[in-house]
Amino acid sequence: MKNIFKILLCFIAFTQVSFSQNYANDKFPDGTAITNWFKDYSKIQLKDLGKKYTITDFGVGKDSTKIQTIAIQKVIDKAAANGGGVIVIPKGVYLSGALFFKPKTTLHVSEGAVLKGSDNIADFPIMPSRMEGQNLDYFPALVNAYGVDNFSISGKGTINGNGKKYWEAFWERRKENPKCTNLEVSRPRLIFVWNSNNVQLQDVKLINSGFWTNHFYKCNNVKLLDLYIFSPDIGVKAPSTDAIDIDICTNFLVKGCFMSVNDDAIALKGGKGPYADQDKNNGPNSNIIIEDCTFGFCHSALTNGSESIHNRNVIMRNCKINGASRLLWLKMRPDTPQRYEYIRVEDIKGEAKTCLAVFAWKQFFDLKGRPDVPLSYGDHITLKNIDLKCDTFYGVENDPNVRLSNFTFENLKIESVKTDIDKSIINGVNFKNVYVNQQLVE
């Protein structure tokens, strides 16, 4: 019995060593090491966030019908003036307009608590902001953090954007003008974090945003752990409610999240326009990992664009896809110079209408007087270990303004209605152990 126990201990030790070695050797697609920061999934503890400022202890009433923006903001300001602390939303429903967190303040939404957004846009005063790849004056989000390092949102409560009125206004405008832009209808986001480092969101439910759900602009070291992100795609559909918009960020981890929204789930942003790469407000995304996530309905699980100029070292792995329109989408804007490189999607199971989509995105096309169409690039793109049922496997368009190179398809089991594959579109394409409808792709 003792010998069996020793053998078992040796086996466990061997397994742990083998796993840790493999994990330690994990690299980004360009070969650079994945740092230990990405391997730390520690949750923030309420007790470690400093002094608690429970909003009902500071003049906020338990009245779910009353807008309490001013009263809640006073609690945030008080905490900031006293050296910082955690703003606690207790059980109940609290209605608010735009809230602005200050340095050394964080947010905790208790289980059973709902921070609910106002459906009156007047409660979101216009201010300098960032939307759709451009800096402009726009409506803030319900929860805002401008230059708040170490900002966090924790707890098992809900932040509800209360977006139905905004969605209805958008669809009404679309009836009047089918070519209207997203910005023509006044709508707030749910969460906006700008120029902040070491940010962590965990466990909360983020639902029914009026516009984009989570938007991070010029942030470094961001972790999103075990979030539930939802907006409806039936009934009154929630337009443009991207789950996570990553806009000029470095070191970004999305782990264990559920996302089902009526637009892209994860979209990499960074700028748009014929001279977007020369604008100091624009820039690249790098070192992005999305893992252990589940995707419900969405226009795409992982989207590069449409407002994006350079994405590098992006990994999506160990995810389930349940009804996405696309698994991986490279949106190529013919009015914007773009480079999407070193992207790896692996260990995926589920269903999507299209596995890989690469085509020109011409919505709101505007060269702004530039005489030539800027070239865009997709390079070193890998799809590996994927078991997917879809309508279209290889949705790659032959575009004279796009240069595609070094695509690898490895260990794929695909069921697809459309099976056409034009390898000539990509310069350097490799198929290894790829089966489409049980037929090996040569």
Short mmCIF file of C-alpha atoms in Angstrom, two decimals:
data_model
loop_
_atom_site.label_atom_id
_atom_site.label_comp_id
_atom_site.label_asym_id
_atom_site.label_seq_id
_atom_site.Cartn_x
_atom_site.Cartn_y
_atom_site.Cartn_z
CA MET A 1 0.00 0.00 0.00
CA LYS A 2 2.86 2.33 0.92
CA ASN A 3 4.58 1.56 -2.40
CA ILE A 4 1.40 2.33 -4.33
CA PHE A 5 1.11 5.62 -2.44
CA LYS A 6 4.72 6.50 -3.28
CA ILE A 7 4.15 5.69 -6.95
CA LEU A 8 1.03 7.88 -6.94
CA LEU A 9 2.95 10.77 -5.38
CA CYS A 10 5.71 10.40 -7.97
CA PHE A 11 3.12 10.40 -10.77
CA ILE A 12 1.46 13.54 -9.41
CA ALA A 13 4.84 15.25 -9.05
CA PHE A 14 5.82 14.24 -12.60
CA THR A 15 2.50 15.53 -13.94
CA GLN A 16 2.89 18.84 -12.14
CA VAL A 17 6.47 19.28 -13.35
CA SER A 18 5.55 18.42 -16.94
CA PHE A 19 2.61 20.85 -16.88
CA SER A 20 4.62 23.68 -15.34
CA GLN A 21 7.44 23.17 -17.83
CA ASN A 22 5.03 23.30 -20.75
CA TYR A 23 3.37 26.36 -19.31
CA ALA A 24 6.70 28.03 -18.65
CA ASN A 25 7.67 27.49 -22.27
CA ASP A 26 4.45 29.01 -23.54
CA LYS A 27 5.18 31.84 -25.96
CA PHE A 28 3.41 34.50 -27.92
CA PRO A 29 3.07 33.83 -31.67
CA ASP A 30 6.15 35.90 -32.49
CA GLY A 31 8.25 33.77 -30.12
CA THR A 32 8.54 36.18 -27.21
CA ALA A 33 7.90 34.78 -23.74
CA ILE A 34 4.53 35.04 -22.02
CA THR A 35 5.32 36.61 -18.67
CA ASN A 36 4.17 35.27 -15.30
CA TRP A 37 1.71 38.19 -15.07
CA PHE A 38 -0.56 36.30 -17.49
CA LYS A 39 -0.42 33.20 -15.27
CA ASP A 40 -1.62 34.88 -12.09
CA TYR A 41 -5.40 34.59 -11.83
CA SER A 42 -5.64 35.80 -8.23
CA LYS A 43 -8.92 37.44 -7.30
CA ILE A 44 -9.06 40.77 -5.50
CA GLN A 45 -10.35 40.49 -1.94
CA LEU A 46 -12.70 43.12 -0.55
CA LYS A 47 -10.74 43.24 2.72
CA ASP A 48 -7.64 44.33 0.82
CA LEU A 49 -9.22 47.33 -0.90
CA GLY A 50 -8.92 49.76 1.97
CA LYS A 51 -11.64 51.63 3.78
CA LYS A 52 -15.19 50.66 2.79
CA TYR A 53 -17.57 53.38 1.70
CA THR A 54 -20.97 51.69 1.55
CA ILE A 55 -23.08 54.17 -0.37
CA THR A 56 -26.16 53.84 1.86
CA ASP A 57 -24.05 54.99 4.83
CA PHE A 58 -23.39 58.30 3.08
CA GLY A 59 -26.77 59.60 1.98
CA VAL A 60 -27.71 57.28 -0.88
CA GLY A 61 -31.27 56.03 -0.42
CA LYS A 62 -32.74 52.63 -1.11
CA ASP A 63 -35.02 53.94 -3.83
CA SER A 64 -34.78 52.15 -7.18
CA THR A 65 -36.83 54.84 -8.97
CA LYS A 66 -34.74 57.88 -8.03
CA ILE A 67 -31.66 59.05 -9.95
CA GLN A 68 -28.87 59.27 -7.37
CA THR A 69 -25.87 60.26 -9.48
CA ILE A 70 -24.92 63.25 -7.34
CA ALA A 71 -25.20 61.36 -4.06
CA ILE A 72 -23.12 58.40 -5.29
CA GLN A 73 -20.51 60.70 -6.83
CA LYS A 74 -20.16 62.47 -3.47
CA VAL A 75 -19.25 59.14 -1.88
CA ILE A 76 -16.55 58.55 -4.51
CA ASP A 77 -15.20 62.07 -4.05
CA LYS A 78 -15.19 61.69 -0.27
CA ALA A 79 -13.22 58.45 -0.48
CA ALA A 80 -10.70 60.06 -2.84
CA ALA A 81 -10.30 63.09 -0.56
CA ASN A 82 -9.62 60.80 2.40
CA GLY A 83 -6.84 58.88 0.66
CA GLY A 84 -8.88 56.30 -1.23
CA GLY A 85 -11.05 53.30 -0.56
CA VAL A 86 -13.63 50.96 -2.05
CA ILE A 87 -17.10 52.16 -2.99
CA VAL A 88 -19.52 49.40 -1.98
CA ILE A 89 -22.91 49.03 -3.67
CA PRO A 90 -25.02 47.03 -1.19
CA LYS A 91 -27.98 44.79 -1.96
CA GLY A 92 -30.72 46.70 -3.78
CA VAL A 93 -31.18 48.66 -7.02
CA TYR A 94 -29.50 52.07 -7.38
CA LEU A 95 -30.22 54.26 -10.39
CA SER A 96 -27.47 56.56 -11.66
CA GLY A 97 -26.03 58.55 -14.51
CA ALA A 98 -22.31 58.84 -15.27
CA LEU A 99 -19.99 58.16 -12.32
CA PHE A 100 -16.31 59.08 -12.27
CA PHE A 101 -13.86 57.15 -10.14
CA LYS A 102 -10.81 58.95 -8.81
CA PRO A 103 -7.25 57.77 -8.07
CA LYS A 104 -7.11 55.18 -5.27
CA THR A 105 -10.84 54.42 -5.50
CA THR A 106 -12.36 51.12 -6.63
CA LEU A 107 -15.85 49.65 -6.99
CA HIS A 108 -17.41 46.61 -5.31
CA VAL A 109 -20.90 45.51 -6.36
CA SER A 110 -22.24 43.17 -3.69
CA GLU A 111 -24.20 40.04 -4.46
CA GLY A 112 -27.82 41.08 -4.95
CA ALA A 113 -26.82 44.66 -5.74
CA VAL A 114 -27.64 46.38 -9.04
CA LEU A 115 -26.03 49.59 -10.23
CA LYS A 116 -28.51 50.59 -12.93
CA GLY A 117 -27.92 53.20 -15.60
CA SER A 118 -30.33 56.02 -16.29
CA ASP A 119 -32.18 55.82 -19.60
CA ASN A 120 -32.10 59.62 -19.87
CA ILE A 121 -29.04 60.69 -21.86
CA ALA A 122 -29.05 64.04 -20.03
CA ASP A 123 -27.57 62.14 -17.08
CA PHE A 124 -24.42 61.54 -19.17
CA PRO A 125 -22.95 65.02 -19.88
CA ILE A 126 -20.80 65.26 -23.01
CA MET A 127 -17.04 65.49 -22.38
CA PRO A 128 -13.72 64.57 -24.05
CA SER A 129 -13.83 60.90 -24.92
CA ARG A 130 -12.93 58.24 -27.45
CA MET A 131 -15.30 56.34 -29.73
CA GLU A 132 -14.95 54.32 -32.91
CA GLY A 133 -11.27 55.01 -33.41
CA GLN A 134 -11.36 58.76 -32.89
CA ASN A 135 -10.98 61.21 -30.03
CA LEU A 136 -14.02 63.44 -29.74
CA ASP A 137 -16.48 64.92 -27.32
CA TYR A 138 -19.02 62.26 -26.48
CA PHE A 139 -21.18 60.84 -23.71
CA PRO A 140 -19.31 59.13 -20.88
CA ALA A 141 -20.13 55.64 -19.65
CA LEU A 142 -22.07 54.69 -16.54
CA VAL A 143 -18.78 53.78 -14.81
CA ASN A 144 -15.72 55.83 -15.81
CA ALA A 145 -12.09 55.72 -14.71
CA TYR A 146 -9.77 58.32 -16.27
CA GLY A 147 -6.15 57.87 -15.16
CA VAL A 148 -7.00 55.58 -12.25
CA ASP A 149 -4.17 53.08 -11.80
CA ASN A 150 -5.10 49.92 -9.87
CA PHE A 151 -8.78 50.46 -10.61
CA SER A 152 -10.94 47.41 -10.02
CA ILE A 153 -14.55 46.27 -10.15
CA SER A 154 -15.34 43.26 -8.00
CA GLY A 155 -18.28 41.49 -6.36
CA LYS A 156 -21.03 39.23 -7.63
CA GLY A 157 -23.60 41.92 -8.28
CA THR A 158 -24.82 43.46 -11.53
CA ILE A 159 -24.12 46.62 -13.50
CA ASN A 160 -27.15 47.08 -15.74
CA GLY A 161 -27.06 49.63 -18.54
CA ASN A 162 -30.85 49.75 -18.82
CA GLY A 163 -30.37 50.19 -22.55
CA LYS A 164 -33.75 49.37 -24.08
CA LYS A 165 -34.78 53.00 -24.61
CA TYR A 166 -31.47 53.71 -26.37
CA TRP A 167 -31.81 50.62 -28.56
CA GLU A 168 -35.34 51.58 -29.61
CA ALA A 169 -34.14 55.08 -30.53
CA PHE A 170 -31.35 53.62 -32.63
CA TRP A 171 -33.62 51.30 -34.60
CA GLU A 172 -36.11 54.11 -35.14
CA ARG A 173 -33.32 56.25 -36.57
CA ARG A 174 -32.20 53.37 -38.80
CA LYS A 175 -35.72 53.21 -40.24
CA GLU A 176 -35.51 56.91 -41.08
CA ASN A 177 -31.99 56.63 -42.50
CA PRO A 178 -30.56 53.13 -43.12
CA LYS A 179 -27.09 54.68 -43.57
CA CYS A 180 -27.03 56.48 -40.22
CA THR A 181 -23.82 56.09 -38.21
CA ASN A 182 -23.60 54.56 -34.75
CA LEU A 183 -22.83 57.98 -33.26
CA GLU A 184 -25.98 59.65 -34.60
CA VAL A 185 -28.09 58.24 -31.77
CA SER A 186 -27.07 59.38 -28.29
CA ARG A 187 -26.12 56.31 -26.23
CA PRO A 188 -23.81 55.70 -23.25
CA ARG A 189 -21.38 52.83 -22.77
CA LEU A 190 -21.42 50.75 -19.61
CA ILE A 191 -17.74 50.94 -18.56
CA PHE A 192 -14.98 53.18 -19.93
CA VAL A 193 -11.40 53.07 -18.62
CA TRP A 194 -8.87 55.53 -20.09
CA ASN A 195 -5.11 55.73 -19.52
CA SER A 196 -5.13 53.43 -16.49
CA ASN A 197 -2.71 50.65 -15.57
CA ASN A 198 -3.09 47.48 -13.50
CA VAL A 199 -6.85 47.23 -13.91
CA GLN A 200 -8.93 44.21 -12.89
CA LEU A 201 -12.61 43.42 -13.37
CA GLN A 202 -13.89 40.18 -11.87
CA ASP A 203 -17.07 38.18 -11.22
CA VAL A 204 -19.65 40.92 -11.91
CA LYS A 205 -22.52 40.71 -14.37
CA LEU A 206 -22.41 43.43 -17.04
CA ILE A 207 -25.67 43.58 -18.96
CA ASN A 208 -27.88 45.64 -21.27
CA SER A 209 -25.42 48.38 -22.18
CA GLY A 210 -26.72 51.25 -24.27
CA PHE A 211 -23.61 51.11 -26.49
CA TRP A 212 -20.28 49.28 -26.09
CA THR A 213 -20.19 47.31 -22.85
CA ASN A 214 -16.50 47.56 -21.84
CA HIS A 215 -14.09 49.99 -23.48
CA PHE A 216 -10.42 50.22 -22.49
CA TYR A 217 -8.34 52.97 -24.12
CA LYS A 218 -4.58 53.30 -23.67
CA CYS A 219 -4.40 50.90 -20.73
CA ASN A 220 -1.68 48.46 -19.69
CA ASN A 221 -1.94 45.29 -17.62
CA VAL A 222 -5.69 44.65 -17.66
CA LYS A 223 -7.33 41.44 -16.38
CA LEU A 224 -10.96 40.50 -16.92
CA LEU A 225 -11.78 37.38 -14.91
CA ASP A 226 -15.03 35.39 -14.82
CA LEU A 227 -17.31 38.15 -16.08
CA TYR A 228 -20.82 37.59 -17.39
CA ILE A 229 -21.45 39.97 -20.30
CA PHE A 230 -24.83 40.04 -22.02
CA SER A 231 -27.12 42.09 -24.21
CA PRO A 232 -30.06 40.72 -26.22
CA ASP A 233 -29.97 39.68 -29.86
CA ILE A 234 -33.70 38.91 -30.01
CA GLY A 235 -36.75 41.05 -29.31
CA VAL A 236 -35.48 44.63 -29.15
CA LYS A 237 -31.91 43.92 -30.26
CA ALA A 238 -29.10 45.79 -28.52
CA PRO A 239 -27.07 47.42 -31.35
CA SER A 240 -23.31 47.96 -31.08
CA THR A 241 -23.04 46.43 -27.61
CA ASP A 242 -19.55 44.93 -28.08
CA ALA A 243 -18.64 42.91 -25.00
CA ILE A 244 -15.00 44.07 -24.79
CA ASP A 245 -13.30 46.78 -26.88
CA ILE A 246 -9.51 46.81 -26.51
CA ASP A 247 -8.24 50.12 -27.84
CA ILE A 248 -4.44 50.64 -27.80
CA CYS A 249 -3.62 48.36 -24.88
CA THR A 250 -0.65 46.21 -23.91
CA ASN A 251 -0.82 43.09 -21.73
CA PHE A 252 -4.50 42.21 -21.64
CA LEU A 253 -5.99 38.98 -20.25
CA VAL A 254 -9.61 37.87 -20.70
CA LYS A 255 -10.17 34.62 -18.81
CA GLY A 256 -13.21 32.56 -17.90
CA CYS A 257 -15.74 35.06 -19.23
CA PHE A 258 -19.15 34.46 -20.81
CA MET A 259 -20.05 36.82 -23.65
CA SER A 260 -23.28 37.05 -25.64
CA VAL A 261 -23.99 40.40 -27.31
CA ASN A 262 -25.58 41.82 -30.43
CA ASP A 263 -22.25 42.81 -32.01
CA ASP A 264 -18.63 41.71 -31.72
CA ALA A 265 -17.65 39.94 -28.52
CA ILE A 266 -13.99 41.01 -28.40
CA ALA A 267 -12.92 43.76 -30.80
CA LEU A 268 -9.40 45.14 -31.10
CA LYS A 269 -9.48 48.86 -31.87
CA GLY A 270 -6.85 51.54 -32.38
CA GLY A 271 -7.81 54.15 -34.98
CA LYS A 272 -9.32 54.61 -38.42
CA GLY A 273 -8.89 56.75 -41.49
CA PRO A 274 -6.37 57.13 -44.33
CA TYR A 275 -3.78 58.76 -42.04
CA ALA A 276 -4.68 56.93 -38.83
CA ASP A 277 -1.13 55.67 -38.35
CA GLN A 278 0.11 59.28 -38.10
CA ASP A 279 -2.32 60.34 -35.36
CA LYS A 280 -0.79 60.40 -31.85
CA ASN A 281 -4.16 59.42 -30.39
CA ASN A 282 -4.01 56.09 -32.25
CA GLY A 283 -1.77 53.08 -31.83
CA PRO A 284 -1.33 49.31 -31.57
CA ASN A 285 -2.56 46.52 -29.35
CA SER A 286 -0.07 43.91 -28.24
CA ASN A 287 0.14 40.87 -25.98
CA ILE A 288 -3.54 39.92 -25.76
CA ILE A 289 -4.69 36.54 -24.38
CA ILE A 290 -8.29 35.33 -24.39
CA GLU A 291 -8.71 31.91 -22.78
CA ASP A 292 -11.26 29.59 -21.17
CA CYS A 293 -14.18 31.72 -22.38
CA THR A 294 -17.64 30.85 -23.69
CA PHE A 295 -19.21 32.82 -26.52
CA GLY A 296 -22.94 32.88 -27.15
CA PHE A 297 -24.47 34.92 -29.97
CA CYS A 298 -22.12 37.58 -31.34
CA HIS A 299 -21.14 38.94 -34.71
CA SER A 300 -17.64 37.60 -34.11
CA ALA A 301 -15.84 36.00 -31.18
CA LEU A 302 -12.54 37.76 -32.00
CA THR A 303 -12.50 40.75 -34.33
CA ASN A 304 -9.56 42.79 -35.56
CA GLY A 305 -11.07 46.16 -36.53
CA SER A 306 -12.94 47.84 -37.91
CA GLU A 307 -11.17 50.78 -36.24
CA SER A 308 -7.72 49.24 -35.88
CA ILE A 309 -4.27 49.89 -37.30
CA HIS A 310 -1.89 47.35 -35.72
CA ASN A 311 -2.51 44.23 -33.62
CA ARG A 312 0.36 41.92 -32.68
CA ASN A 313 0.67 38.86 -30.47
CA VAL A 314 -2.94 37.88 -29.96
CA ILE A 315 -3.91 34.46 -28.60
CA MET A 316 -7.42 33.04 -28.26
CA ARG A 317 -7.53 29.52 -26.82
CA ASN A 318 -9.53 26.91 -24.94
CA CYS A 319 -12.86 28.51 -25.79
CA LYS A 320 -16.37 27.31 -26.64
CA ILE A 321 -18.31 28.95 -29.46
CA ASN A 322 -22.09 28.66 -29.38
CA GLY A 323 -23.65 30.56 -32.26
CA ALA A 324 -21.16 33.25 -33.21
CA SER A 325 -21.46 34.65 -36.71
CA ARG A 326 -17.66 34.37 -37.07
CA LEU A 327 -14.85 32.79 -35.09
CA LEU A 328 -11.97 34.99 -36.28
CA TRP A 329 -12.63 38.13 -38.30
CA LEU A 330 -10.03 40.35 -39.92
CA LYS A 331 -11.94 43.49 -40.86
CA MET A 332 -9.92 45.15 -43.60
CA ARG A 333 -10.93 48.81 -44.02
CA PRO A 334 -10.05 50.05 -47.50
CA ASP A 335 -9.66 53.59 -46.11
CA THR A 336 -7.23 52.66 -43.29
CA PRO A 337 -3.69 51.20 -43.27
CA GLN A 338 -3.85 48.07 -41.11
CA ARG A 339 -1.52 45.32 -39.97
CA TYR A 340 -2.80 42.25 -38.13
CA GLU A 341 0.05 39.91 -37.31
CA TYR A 342 1.02 37.00 -35.09
CA ILE A 343 -2.50 35.93 -34.20
CA ARG A 344 -3.19 32.38 -32.98
CA VAL A 345 -6.62 30.82 -32.40
CA GLU A 346 -6.40 27.32 -30.92
CA ASP A 347 -8.24 24.63 -28.97
CA ILE A 348 -11.72 25.77 -29.99
CA LYS A 349 -14.96 23.80 -30.14
CA GLY A 350 -18.47 24.74 -31.20
CA GLU A 351 -20.50 26.35 -33.95
CA ALA A 352 -20.14 29.55 -35.98
CA LYS A 353 -21.49 30.67 -39.32
CA THR A 354 -17.96 31.41 -40.57
CA CYS A 355 -14.68 30.06 -39.21
CA LEU A 356 -12.24 32.56 -40.76
CA ALA A 357 -13.52 35.80 -42.29
CA VAL A 358 -11.22 38.20 -44.16
CA PHE A 359 -12.88 40.80 -46.36
CA ALA A 360 -13.16 44.53 -47.00
CA TRP A 361 -15.22 46.44 -44.44
CA LYS A 362 -16.67 49.33 -46.43
CA GLN A 363 -19.19 50.76 -43.97
CA PHE A 364 -18.69 54.54 -43.70
CA PHE A 365 -15.78 54.36 -46.19
CA ASP A 366 -13.98 57.73 -46.45
CA LEU A 367 -10.52 58.35 -47.95
CA LYS A 368 -10.75 62.04 -46.96
CA GLY A 369 -9.05 63.16 -50.12
CA ARG A 370 -6.19 60.65 -50.05
CA PRO A 371 -5.47 59.80 -53.72
CA ASP A 372 -4.47 56.16 -53.15
CA VAL A 373 -6.05 53.32 -51.22
CA PRO A 374 -3.75 52.35 -48.31
CA LEU A 375 -2.54 48.76 -48.20
CA SER A 376 -3.40 46.45 -45.31
CA TYR A 377 -1.69 43.27 -44.14
CA GLY A 378 -2.51 40.01 -42.40
CA ASP A 379 0.58 37.98 -41.52
CA HIS A 380 1.41 34.93 -39.40
CA ILE A 381 -2.17 33.90 -38.63
CA THR A 382 -2.65 30.43 -37.13
CA LEU A 383 -5.79 28.35 -36.57
CA LYS A 384 -4.98 25.16 -34.65
CA ASN A 385 -6.81 22.34 -32.89
CA ILE A 386 -10.32 23.42 -33.85
CA ASP A 387 -13.50 21.33 -33.99
CA LEU A 388 -16.14 23.54 -35.58
CA LYS A 389 -19.45 23.29 -37.37
CA CYS A 390 -20.06 26.21 -39.75
CA ASP A 391 -21.62 27.40 -42.98
CA THR A 392 -18.33 28.76 -44.36
CA PHE A 393 -14.89 27.54 -43.35
CA TYR A 394 -12.64 29.73 -45.49
CA GLY A 395 -14.29 33.13 -45.92
CA VAL A 396 -11.25 34.84 -47.42
CA GLU A 397 -11.81 37.54 -50.03
CA ASN A 398 -9.35 38.29 -52.83
CA ASP A 399 -8.76 42.01 -52.27
CA PRO A 400 -6.09 43.86 -54.30
CA ASN A 401 -5.50 46.25 -51.39
CA VAL A 402 -4.81 43.49 -48.85
CA ARG A 403 -1.64 41.41 -48.53
CA LEU A 404 -2.10 38.09 -46.71
CA SER A 405 0.87 35.87 -45.86
CA ASN A 406 1.98 32.98 -43.66
CA PHE A 407 -1.35 31.44 -42.64
CA THR A 408 -1.26 28.05 -40.90
CA PHE A 409 -4.22 25.70 -40.50
CA GLU A 410 -3.38 22.70 -38.30
CA ASN A 411 -5.39 19.88 -36.75
CA LEU A 412 -8.80 21.11 -37.81
CA LYS A 413 -12.02 19.10 -37.90
CA ILE A 414 -14.55 21.20 -39.78
CA GLU A 415 -18.12 20.59 -40.89
CA SER A 416 -18.97 23.23 -43.48
CA VAL A 417 -21.71 23.87 -46.03
CA LYS A 418 -19.31 25.83 -48.25
CA THR A 419 -16.00 24.08 -48.86
CA ASP A 420 -14.23 26.28 -51.45
CA ILE A 421 -10.63 27.09 -50.55
CA ASP A 422 -8.59 29.39 -52.77
CA LYS A 423 -5.02 29.03 -51.52
CA SER A 424 -3.70 31.54 -54.08
CA ILE A 425 -5.13 34.45 -52.06
CA ILE A 426 -2.54 33.89 -49.33
CA ASN A 427 1.21 34.00 -49.91
CA GLY A 428 2.47 31.06 -47.91
CA VAL A 429 -0.44 28.98 -46.68
CA ASN A 430 0.04 25.68 -44.89
CA PHE A 431 -2.62 23.03 -44.26
CA LYS A 432 -1.64 20.23 -41.90
CA ASN A 433 -4.08 17.53 -40.83
CA VAL A 434 -7.11 19.60 -41.85
CA TYR A 435 -10.37 17.78 -42.52
CA VAL A 436 -13.40 19.51 -44.01
CA ASN A 437 -16.47 17.29 -44.05
CA GLN A 438 -14.15 14.34 -43.32
CA GLN A 439 -12.07 15.07 -46.43
CA LEU A 440 -8.38 15.82 -45.98
CA VAL A 441 -7.37 19.21 -47.42
CA GLU A 442 -4.28 18.63 -49.57
#
